[in-house]
Amino acid sequence: MPFPERILLATDGSTSATLAGRRVAQLAASTGAEVHVLHVALVSTWTTPAPLGPAQRERILAEAHTVLAAAVLELEEAGVDVASGTVRTGRATEQILLRRGELEADLVVIGHRGQNALTRALLGNDAEQVVRHAPCAVLVVRDEEGRR
């Protein structure tokens, strides 16, 4: 298997996602891969059954851009030239796979556990779903608590 040429980092601001970003920085430094970052703001009928008002939607998107900016900044501080940073809304798994396809990324990097335990219980672990459905390699990074 060749080294990745295009990496998609899916981040949610969690500890696992931060560690995943560090692994991406290491990979990019050693392979010269192009790096793209995605954050999905969770706006789903499962978690938000009532339609969002303009102010609520604006707040959610502002928070999402803050999470994305922090991940991009950490990569840039590690010497990575980030090719793109994207915020999407909806179900994380769907949006990660859609973005992966748009970029034709050959590696998706994602943290093992996200921020929202309720959503994980309702919809399943995003990392698990990405591993099951991605047509490319997926690196799942565990945080210290996830190690045994």
CSV table of N, CA and C in Angstrom, one decimal:
chain,number,residue,atom,x,y,z
A,1,MET,N,0.8,-1.2,0.0
A,1,MET,CA,0.0,0.0,0.0
A,1,MET,C,0.9,1.2,0.0
A,2,PRO,N,0.7,2.2,-0.9
A,2,PRO,CA,1.5,3.4,-1.0
A,2,PRO,C,1.1,4.3,0.2
A,3,PHE,N,2.0,5.3,0.4
A,3,PHE,CA,1.7,6.3,1.4
A,3,PHE,C,0.5,7.1,1.0
A,4,PRO,N,-0.2,7.7,1.9
A,4,PRO,CA,-1.4,8.5,1.5
A,4,PRO,C,-0.9,9.8,0.9
A,5,GLU,N,-1.7,10.2,-0.2
A,5,GLU,CA,-1.4,11.4,-0.9
A,5,GLU,C,-2.3,12.5,-0.5
A,6,ARG,N,-3.5,12.1,0.0
A,6,ARG,CA,-4.6,13.1,0.4
A,6,ARG,C,-5.2,12.6,1.6
A,7,ILE,N,-5.1,13.3,2.7
A,7,ILE,CA,-5.7,12.9,4.0
A,7,ILE,C,-6.8,13.8,4.4
A,8,LEU,N,-7.9,13.2,4.9
A,8,LEU,CA,-9.0,14.0,5.4
A,8,LEU,C,-9.0,13.7,6.9
A,9,LEU,N,-8.9,14.8,7.7
A,9,LEU,CA,-9.0,14.7,9.2
A,9,LEU,C,-10.4,15.2,9.5
A,10,ALA,N,-11.2,14.3,10.2
A,10,ALA,CA,-12.5,14.6,10.6
A,10,ALA,C,-12.4,14.9,12.1
A,11,THR,N,-12.7,16.1,12.5
A,11,THR,CA,-12.5,16.6,13.9
A,11,THR,C,-13.8,17.1,14.5
A,12,ASP,N,-13.9,16.9,15.8
A,12,ASP,CA,-15.1,17.4,16.6
A,12,ASP,C,-14.6,18.2,17.8
A,13,GLY,N,-13.3,18.4,18.0
A,13,GLY,CA,-12.8,19.1,19.1
A,13,GLY,C,-12.6,18.3,20.3
A,14,SER,N,-12.8,17.0,20.3
A,14,SER,CA,-12.6,16.1,21.4
A,14,SER,C,-11.2,15.8,21.6
A,15,THR,N,-10.8,15.2,22.7
A,15,THR,CA,-9.5,14.8,23.0
A,15,THR,C,-9.0,13.8,21.9
A,16,SER,N,-9.8,12.8,21.6
A,16,SER,CA,-9.4,11.9,20.5
A,16,SER,C,-9.2,12.6,19.2
A,17,ALA,N,-10.0,13.6,18.9
A,17,ALA,CA,-9.8,14.3,17.6
A,17,ALA,C,-8.5,15.1,17.6
A,18,THR,N,-8.2,15.7,18.8
A,18,THR,CA,-6.9,16.4,18.9
A,18,THR,C,-5.7,15.5,18.7
A,19,LEU,N,-5.8,14.3,19.3
A,19,LEU,CA,-4.7,13.3,19.1
A,19,LEU,C,-4.7,12.9,17.6
A,20,ALA,N,-5.8,12.8,17.0
A,20,ALA,CA,-5.9,12.4,15.6
A,20,ALA,C,-5.2,13.5,14.7
A,21,GLY,N,-5.4,14.7,15.1
A,21,GLY,CA,-4.7,15.8,14.4
A,21,GLY,C,-3.2,15.7,14.5
A,22,ARG,N,-2.7,15.3,15.7
A,22,ARG,CA,-1.3,15.2,15.9
A,22,ARG,C,-0.7,14.1,15.0
A,23,ARG,N,-1.5,13.0,14.8
A,23,ARG,CA,-1.1,11.9,14.0
A,23,ARG,C,-1.0,12.3,12.5
A,24,VAL,N,-2.0,13.1,12.1
A,24,VAL,CA,-2.1,13.7,10.8
A,24,VAL,C,-0.8,14.5,10.5
A,25,ALA,N,-0.5,15.3,11.5
A,25,ALA,CA,0.7,16.2,11.3
A,25,ALA,C,2.0,15.3,11.1
A,26,GLN,N,2.1,14.2,11.9
A,26,GLN,CA,3.2,13.3,11.7
A,26,GLN,C,3.2,12.7,10.4
A,27,LEU,N,2.1,12.2,9.9
A,27,LEU,CA,1.9,11.6,8.6
A,27,LEU,C,2.3,12.6,7.5
A,28,ALA,N,1.7,13.8,7.6
A,28,ALA,CA,2.0,14.8,6.5
A,28,ALA,C,3.5,15.1,6.5
A,29,ALA,N,4.1,15.2,7.6
A,29,ALA,CA,5.5,15.6,7.7
A,29,ALA,C,6.4,14.5,7.0
A,30,SER,N,6.0,13.2,7.2
A,30,SER,CA,6.8,12.1,6.7
A,30,SER,C,6.4,11.7,5.2
A,31,THR,N,5.2,12.1,4.8
A,31,THR,CA,4.8,11.6,3.5
A,31,THR,C,4.6,12.8,2.5
A,32,GLY,N,4.4,14.0,3.0
A,32,GLY,CA,4.1,15.1,2.1
A,32,GLY,C,2.7,15.1,1.6
A,33,ALA,N,1.8,14.4,2.3
A,33,ALA,CA,0.4,14.3,1.9
A,33,ALA,C,-0.3,15.6,2.0
A,34,GLU,N,-1.3,15.8,1.2
A,34,GLU,CA,-2.1,17.0,1.2
A,34,GLU,C,-3.1,16.8,2.3
A,35,VAL,N,-3.4,17.8,3.2
A,35,VAL,CA,-4.3,17.6,4.3
A,35,VAL,C,-5.5,18.5,4.2
A,36,HIS,N,-6.6,17.9,4.5
A,36,HIS,CA,-7.9,18.6,4.5
A,36,HIS,C,-8.6,18.3,5.9
A,37,VAL,N,-9.3,19.3,6.4
A,37,VAL,CA,-9.9,19.2,7.7
A,37,VAL,C,-11.4,19.4,7.6
A,38,LEU,N,-12.2,18.6,8.2
A,38,LEU,CA,-13.6,18.7,8.2
A,38,LEU,C,-14.2,18.7,9.6
A,39,HIS,N,-15.1,19.5,9.9
A,39,HIS,CA,-15.9,19.5,11.2
A,39,HIS,C,-17.3,19.5,10.8
A,40,VAL,N,-18.1,18.5,11.4
A,40,VAL,CA,-19.5,18.4,11.1
A,40,VAL,C,-20.3,18.9,12.3
A,41,ALA,N,-21.0,20.0,12.1
A,41,ALA,CA,-21.9,20.5,13.2
A,41,ALA,C,-23.1,19.6,13.2
A,42,LEU,N,-23.4,19.0,14.3
A,42,LEU,CA,-24.5,18.0,14.4
A,42,LEU,C,-25.8,18.7,14.4
A,43,VAL,N,-26.5,18.7,13.2
A,43,VAL,CA,-27.8,19.2,13.1
A,43,VAL,C,-28.6,18.1,12.4
A,44,SER,N,-29.3,17.3,13.2
A,44,SER,CA,-30.0,16.1,12.7
A,44,SER,C,-31.4,16.1,13.3
A,45,THR,N,-32.3,15.5,12.6
A,45,THR,CA,-33.7,15.3,13.2
A,45,THR,C,-33.6,14.4,14.4
A,46,TRP,N,-32.6,13.6,14.5
A,46,TRP,CA,-32.5,12.7,15.7
A,46,TRP,C,-32.1,13.5,16.9
A,47,THR,N,-31.2,14.5,16.7
A,47,THR,CA,-30.8,15.3,17.9
A,47,THR,C,-31.4,16.6,18.0
A,48,THR,N,-32.0,17.1,16.9
A,48,THR,CA,-32.6,18.4,16.9
A,48,THR,C,-33.9,18.3,16.1
A,49,PRO,N,-35.0,17.7,16.8
A,49,PRO,CA,-36.2,17.4,16.0
A,49,PRO,C,-37.0,18.6,15.5
A,50,ALA,N,-36.9,19.7,16.3
A,50,ALA,CA,-37.6,21.0,15.9
A,50,ALA,C,-36.7,21.7,14.9
A,51,PRO,N,-37.3,22.4,13.9
A,51,PRO,CA,-36.4,23.2,13.0
A,51,PRO,C,-35.7,24.3,13.8
A,52,LEU,N,-34.5,24.5,13.4
A,52,LEU,CA,-33.7,25.6,14.0
A,52,LEU,C,-34.1,27.0,13.5
A,53,GLY,N,-34.2,27.9,14.4
A,53,GLY,CA,-34.4,29.3,14.1
A,53,GLY,C,-33.0,29.8,13.5
A,54,PRO,N,-33.1,31.0,12.9
A,54,PRO,CA,-31.9,31.6,12.3
A,54,PRO,C,-30.8,31.8,13.4
A,55,ALA,N,-31.2,32.3,14.5
A,55,ALA,CA,-30.2,32.6,15.6
A,55,ALA,C,-29.5,31.3,16.1
A,56,GLN,N,-30.3,30.2,16.3
A,56,GLN,CA,-29.8,29.0,16.7
A,56,GLN,C,-28.8,28.4,15.7
A,57,ARG,N,-29.2,28.5,14.4
A,57,ARG,CA,-28.4,27.9,13.3
A,57,ARG,C,-27.1,28.7,13.3
A,58,GLU,N,-27.2,30.0,13.4
A,58,GLU,CA,-26.0,30.9,13.4
A,58,GLU,C,-25.0,30.6,14.5
A,59,ARG,N,-25.6,30.3,15.7
A,59,ARG,CA,-24.8,30.0,16.9
A,59,ARG,C,-24.1,28.6,16.7
A,60,ILE,N,-24.8,27.7,16.2
A,60,ILE,CA,-24.2,26.3,15.9
A,60,ILE,C,-23.1,26.4,14.9
A,61,LEU,N,-23.3,27.2,13.8
A,61,LEU,CA,-22.3,27.3,12.8
A,61,LEU,C,-21.1,28.1,13.3
A,62,ALA,N,-21.3,29.1,14.2
A,62,ALA,CA,-20.2,29.9,14.7
A,62,ALA,C,-19.3,28.9,15.6
A,63,GLU,N,-20.0,28.1,16.4
A,63,GLU,CA,-19.3,27.1,17.3
A,63,GLU,C,-18.5,26.2,16.4
A,64,ALA,N,-19.1,25.7,15.3
A,64,ALA,CA,-18.5,24.8,14.4
A,64,ALA,C,-17.2,25.4,13.8
A,65,HIS,N,-17.3,26.6,13.3
A,65,HIS,CA,-16.1,27.3,12.8
A,65,HIS,C,-15.0,27.5,13.8
A,66,THR,N,-15.4,27.7,15.0
A,66,THR,CA,-14.4,27.8,16.1
A,66,THR,C,-13.6,26.4,16.3
A,67,VAL,N,-14.4,25.3,16.3
A,67,VAL,CA,-13.7,24.0,16.4
A,67,VAL,C,-12.8,23.7,15.2
A,68,LEU,N,-13.3,24.0,14.0
A,68,LEU,CA,-12.5,23.9,12.8
A,68,LEU,C,-11.2,24.7,12.8
A,69,ALA,N,-11.4,26.0,13.2
A,69,ALA,CA,-10.2,26.9,13.2
A,69,ALA,C,-9.2,26.4,14.2
A,70,ALA,N,-9.6,25.9,15.3
A,70,ALA,CA,-8.6,25.4,16.3
A,70,ALA,C,-7.9,24.2,15.8
A,71,ALA,N,-8.5,23.3,15.1
A,71,ALA,CA,-7.9,22.1,14.5
A,71,ALA,C,-6.9,22.5,13.4
A,72,VAL,N,-7.3,23.5,12.6
A,72,VAL,CA,-6.4,23.9,11.5
A,72,VAL,C,-5.2,24.6,12.1
A,73,LEU,N,-5.4,25.5,13.1
A,73,LEU,CA,-4.3,26.2,13.7
A,73,LEU,C,-3.3,25.2,14.3
A,74,GLU,N,-3.8,24.2,15.0
A,74,GLU,CA,-2.9,23.2,15.6
A,74,GLU,C,-2.0,22.5,14.5
A,75,LEU,N,-2.7,22.2,13.4
A,75,LEU,CA,-1.9,21.6,12.3
A,75,LEU,C,-0.9,22.5,11.7
A,76,GLU,N,-1.3,23.8,11.5
A,76,GLU,CA,-0.4,24.8,11.0
A,76,GLU,C,0.8,25.0,11.9
A,77,GLU,N,0.5,25.1,13.2
A,77,GLU,CA,1.6,25.3,14.2
A,77,GLU,C,2.6,24.1,14.2
A,78,ALA,N,2.1,22.9,13.7
A,78,ALA,CA,3.0,21.7,13.6
A,78,ALA,C,3.7,21.7,12.3
A,79,GLY,N,3.5,22.7,11.5
A,79,GLY,CA,4.2,22.8,10.2
A,79,GLY,C,3.4,22.2,9.0
A,80,VAL,N,2.1,21.9,9.2
A,80,VAL,CA,1.3,21.4,8.1
A,80,VAL,C,0.6,22.5,7.3
A,81,ASP,N,0.7,22.4,6.0
A,81,ASP,CA,0.1,23.4,5.1
A,81,ASP,C,-1.3,22.8,4.8
A,82,VAL,N,-2.4,23.3,5.5
A,82,VAL,CA,-3.7,22.7,5.3
A,82,VAL,C,-4.3,23.2,4.0
A,83,ALA,N,-4.7,22.2,3.2
A,83,ALA,CA,-5.2,22.6,1.9
A,83,ALA,C,-6.6,23.1,1.9
A,84,SER,N,-7.5,22.6,2.9
A,84,SER,CA,-8.8,23.1,3.0
A,84,SER,C,-9.4,22.8,4.4
A,85,GLY,N,-10.3,23.7,4.8
A,85,GLY,CA,-11.0,23.4,6.1
A,85,GLY,C,-12.5,23.6,5.8
A,86,THR,N,-13.3,22.7,6.1
A,86,THR,CA,-14.7,22.7,5.8
A,86,THR,C,-15.6,22.5,7.0
A,87,VAL,N,-16.7,23.2,7.1
A,87,VAL,CA,-17.7,22.9,8.0
A,87,VAL,C,-18.9,22.5,7.3
A,88,ARG,N,-19.5,21.4,7.8
A,88,ARG,CA,-20.8,20.9,7.2
A,88,ARG,C,-21.7,20.7,8.4
A,89,THR,N,-23.0,20.5,8.0
A,89,THR,CA,-24.0,20.2,9.0
A,89,THR,C,-24.7,18.9,8.6
A,90,GLY,N,-25.2,18.2,9.6
A,90,GLY,CA,-25.9,16.9,9.4
A,90,GLY,C,-25.3,15.8,10.2
A,91,ARG,N,-25.5,14.6,9.7
A,91,ARG,CA,-24.9,13.4,10.4
A,91,ARG,C,-23.4,13.3,10.0
A,92,ALA,N,-22.6,13.1,11.0
A,92,ALA,CA,-21.2,13.2,10.8
A,92,ALA,C,-20.7,12.1,9.8
A,93,THR,N,-21.1,10.9,10.0
A,93,THR,CA,-20.7,9.8,9.1
A,93,THR,C,-21.0,10.1,7.7
A,94,GLU,N,-22.2,10.5,7.4
A,94,GLU,CA,-22.6,10.9,6.0
A,94,GLU,C,-21.7,12.0,5.5
A,95,GLN,N,-21.5,13.0,6.2
A,95,GLN,CA,-20.8,14.2,5.7
A,95,GLN,C,-19.3,13.8,5.6
A,96,ILE,N,-18.7,13.0,6.5
A,96,ILE,CA,-17.3,12.6,6.3
A,96,ILE,C,-17.1,11.8,5.0
A,97,LEU,N,-18.0,10.9,4.8
A,97,LEU,CA,-17.9,10.0,3.6
A,97,LEU,C,-18.2,10.9,2.3
A,98,LEU,N,-19.1,11.8,2.4
A,98,LEU,CA,-19.3,12.7,1.2
A,98,LEU,C,-18.0,13.5,0.9
A,99,ARG,N,-17.5,14.1,1.9
A,99,ARG,CA,-16.3,14.9,1.8
A,99,ARG,C,-15.1,14.1,1.3
A,100,ARG,N,-15.0,12.9,1.8
A,100,ARG,CA,-13.9,12.0,1.4
A,100,ARG,C,-14.0,11.7,-0.1
A,101,GLY,N,-15.2,11.5,-0.6
A,101,GLY,CA,-15.5,11.3,-2.0
A,101,GLY,C,-15.2,12.5,-2.9
A,102,GLU,N,-15.6,13.7,-2.4
A,102,GLU,CA,-15.3,14.9,-3.1
A,102,GLU,C,-13.8,15.1,-3.3
A,103,LEU,N,-13.0,14.8,-2.2
A,103,LEU,CA,-11.6,15.0,-2.3
A,103,LEU,C,-10.8,13.8,-2.9
A,104,GLU,N,-11.5,12.7,-3.0
A,104,GLU,CA,-10.8,11.4,-3.3
A,104,GLU,C,-9.7,11.2,-2.4
A,105,ALA,N,-9.9,11.4,-1.1
A,105,ALA,CA,-8.9,11.2,-0.1
A,105,ALA,C,-8.6,9.7,0.0
A,106,ASP,N,-7.4,9.4,0.2
A,106,ASP,CA,-7.0,7.9,0.3
A,106,ASP,C,-6.8,7.5,1.8
A,107,LEU,N,-7.0,8.5,2.7
A,107,LEU,CA,-6.9,8.2,4.1
A,107,LEU,C,-7.8,9.1,4.9
A,108,VAL,N,-8.7,8.6,5.7
A,108,VAL,CA,-9.5,9.3,6.7
A,108,VAL,C,-9.0,9.1,8.1
A,109,VAL,N,-8.7,10.2,8.8
A,109,VAL,CA,-8.3,10.1,10.2
A,109,VAL,C,-9.3,10.6,11.1
A,110,ILE,N,-9.7,9.9,12.1
A,110,ILE,CA,-10.8,10.3,13.0
A,110,ILE,C,-10.5,9.8,14.4
A,111,GLY,N,-11.0,10.6,15.4
A,111,GLY,CA,-10.8,10.2,16.8
A,111,GLY,C,-11.8,9.1,17.1
A,112,HIS,N,-11.4,8.3,18.1
A,112,HIS,CA,-12.2,7.1,18.5
A,112,HIS,C,-13.5,7.5,19.1
A,113,ARG,N,-13.6,8.5,19.9
A,113,ARG,CA,-14.8,8.8,20.6
A,113,ARG,C,-15.0,10.3,20.5
A,114,GLY,N,-16.2,10.7,20.1
A,114,GLY,CA,-16.5,12.1,20.0
A,114,GLY,C,-17.0,12.7,21.3
A,115,GLN,N,-17.5,13.9,21.2
A,115,GLN,CA,-17.9,14.7,22.3
A,115,GLN,C,-19.3,14.3,22.9
A,116,ASN,N,-20.2,13.8,22.1
A,116,ASN,CA,-21.6,13.6,22.5
A,116,ASN,C,-22.0,12.2,22.7
A,117,ALA,N,-22.0,11.8,24.0
A,117,ALA,CA,-22.4,10.4,24.4
A,117,ALA,C,-23.8,10.0,24.0
A,118,LEU,N,-24.7,11.0,24.1
A,118,LEU,CA,-26.1,10.7,23.8
A,118,LEU,C,-26.2,10.4,22.3
A,119,THR,N,-25.6,11.2,21.5
A,119,THR,CA,-25.7,11.0,20.0
A,119,THR,C,-25.0,9.6,19.7
A,120,ARG,N,-23.9,9.3,20.3
A,120,ARG,CA,-23.2,8.1,20.1
A,120,ARG,C,-24.2,6.9,20.4
A,121,ALA,N,-24.9,7.0,21.5
A,121,ALA,CA,-25.8,5.9,21.9
A,121,ALA,C,-27.0,5.8,20.9
A,122,LEU,N,-27.5,6.9,20.4
A,122,LEU,CA,-28.6,6.9,19.4
A,122,LEU,C,-28.2,6.5,18.0
A,123,LEU,N,-27.1,7.1,17.5
A,123,LEU,CA,-26.7,6.9,16.1
A,123,LEU,C,-25.6,5.9,15.9
A,124,GLY,N,-24.9,5.6,17.0
A,124,GLY,CA,-23.7,4.7,16.8
A,124,GLY,C,-22.4,5.6,16.7
A,125,ASN,N,-21.3,4.9,16.9
A,125,ASN,CA,-20.0,5.6,16.9
A,125,ASN,C,-19.7,6.0,15.5
A,126,ASP,N,-19.4,7.2,15.3
A,126,ASP,CA,-19.0,7.7,13.9
A,126,ASP,C,-17.8,7.0,13.4
A,127,ALA,N,-16.8,6.8,14.2
A,127,ALA,CA,-15.6,6.1,13.8
A,127,ALA,C,-15.9,4.7,13.2
A,128,GLU,N,-16.7,4.0,14.0
A,128,GLU,CA,-17.1,2.7,13.5
A,128,GLU,C,-17.8,2.7,12.2
A,129,GLN,N,-18.7,3.6,12.0
A,129,GLN,CA,-19.5,3.7,10.8
A,129,GLN,C,-18.6,4.2,9.6
A,130,VAL,N,-17.6,5.0,9.8
A,130,VAL,CA,-16.7,5.4,8.8
A,130,VAL,C,-15.8,4.3,8.4
A,131,VAL,N,-15.3,3.5,9.3
A,131,VAL,CA,-14.5,2.3,9.0
A,131,VAL,C,-15.4,1.3,8.2
A,132,ARG,N,-16.6,1.1,8.5
A,132,ARG,CA,-17.4,0.2,7.8
A,132,ARG,C,-17.7,0.6,6.4
A,133,HIS,N,-17.9,1.9,6.1
A,133,HIS,CA,-18.4,2.4,4.8
A,133,HIS,C,-17.4,3.1,3.9
A,134,ALA,N,-16.2,3.5,4.5
A,134,ALA,CA,-15.2,4.2,3.7
A,134,ALA,C,-14.6,3.3,2.7
A,135,PRO,N,-14.4,3.7,1.4
A,135,PRO,CA,-13.7,2.9,0.4
A,135,PRO,C,-12.2,3.1,0.4
A,136,CYS,N,-11.7,3.6,1.5
A,136,CYS,CA,-10.3,3.9,1.6
A,136,CYS,C,-9.8,3.5,3.0
A,137,ALA,N,-8.5,3.7,3.3
A,137,ALA,CA,-8.0,3.4,4.6
A,137,ALA,C,-8.6,4.4,5.6
A,138,VAL,N,-8.8,3.9,6.8
A,138,VAL,CA,-9.2,4.8,7.9
A,138,VAL,C,-8.3,4.5,9.1
A,139,LEU,N,-7.8,5.6,9.7
A,139,LEU,CA,-7.0,5.5,10.9
A,139,LEU,C,-7.8,6.1,12.0
A,140,VAL,N,-8.1,5.2,13.0
A,140,VAL,CA,-8.9,5.6,14.2
A,140,VAL,C,-7.9,5.8,15.3
A,141,VAL,N,-7.9,7.0,15.9
A,141,VAL,CA,-7.0,7.3,17.0
A,141,VAL,C,-7.7,7.3,18.3
A,142,ARG,N,-7.2,6.5,19.2
A,142,ARG,CA,-7.7,6.5,20.6
A,142,ARG,C,-7.1,7.5,21.5
A,143,ASP,N,-7.9,8.0,22.4
A,143,ASP,CA,-7.3,8.8,23.5
A,143,ASP,C,-6.7,7.9,24.5
A,144,GLU,N,-6.0,8.5,25.5
A,144,GLU,CA,-5.3,7.7,26.5
A,144,GLU,C,-6.3,6.9,27.3
A,145,GLU,N,-7.5,7.3,27.5
A,145,GLU,CA,-8.5,6.5,28.3
A,145,GLU,C,-8.9,5.3,27.5
A,146,GLY,N,-8.9,5.4,26.2
A,146,GLY,CA,-9.3,4.2,25.4
A,146,GLY,C,-8.3,3.1,25.3
A,147,ARG,N,-7.1,3.3,25.8
A,147,ARG,CA,-6.0,2.3,25.7
A,147,ARG,C,-6.2,1.3,26.8
A,148,ARG,N,-5.8,0.1,26.5
A,148,ARG,CA,-5.9,-0.9,27.6
A,148,ARG,C,-4.6,-1.6,27.8
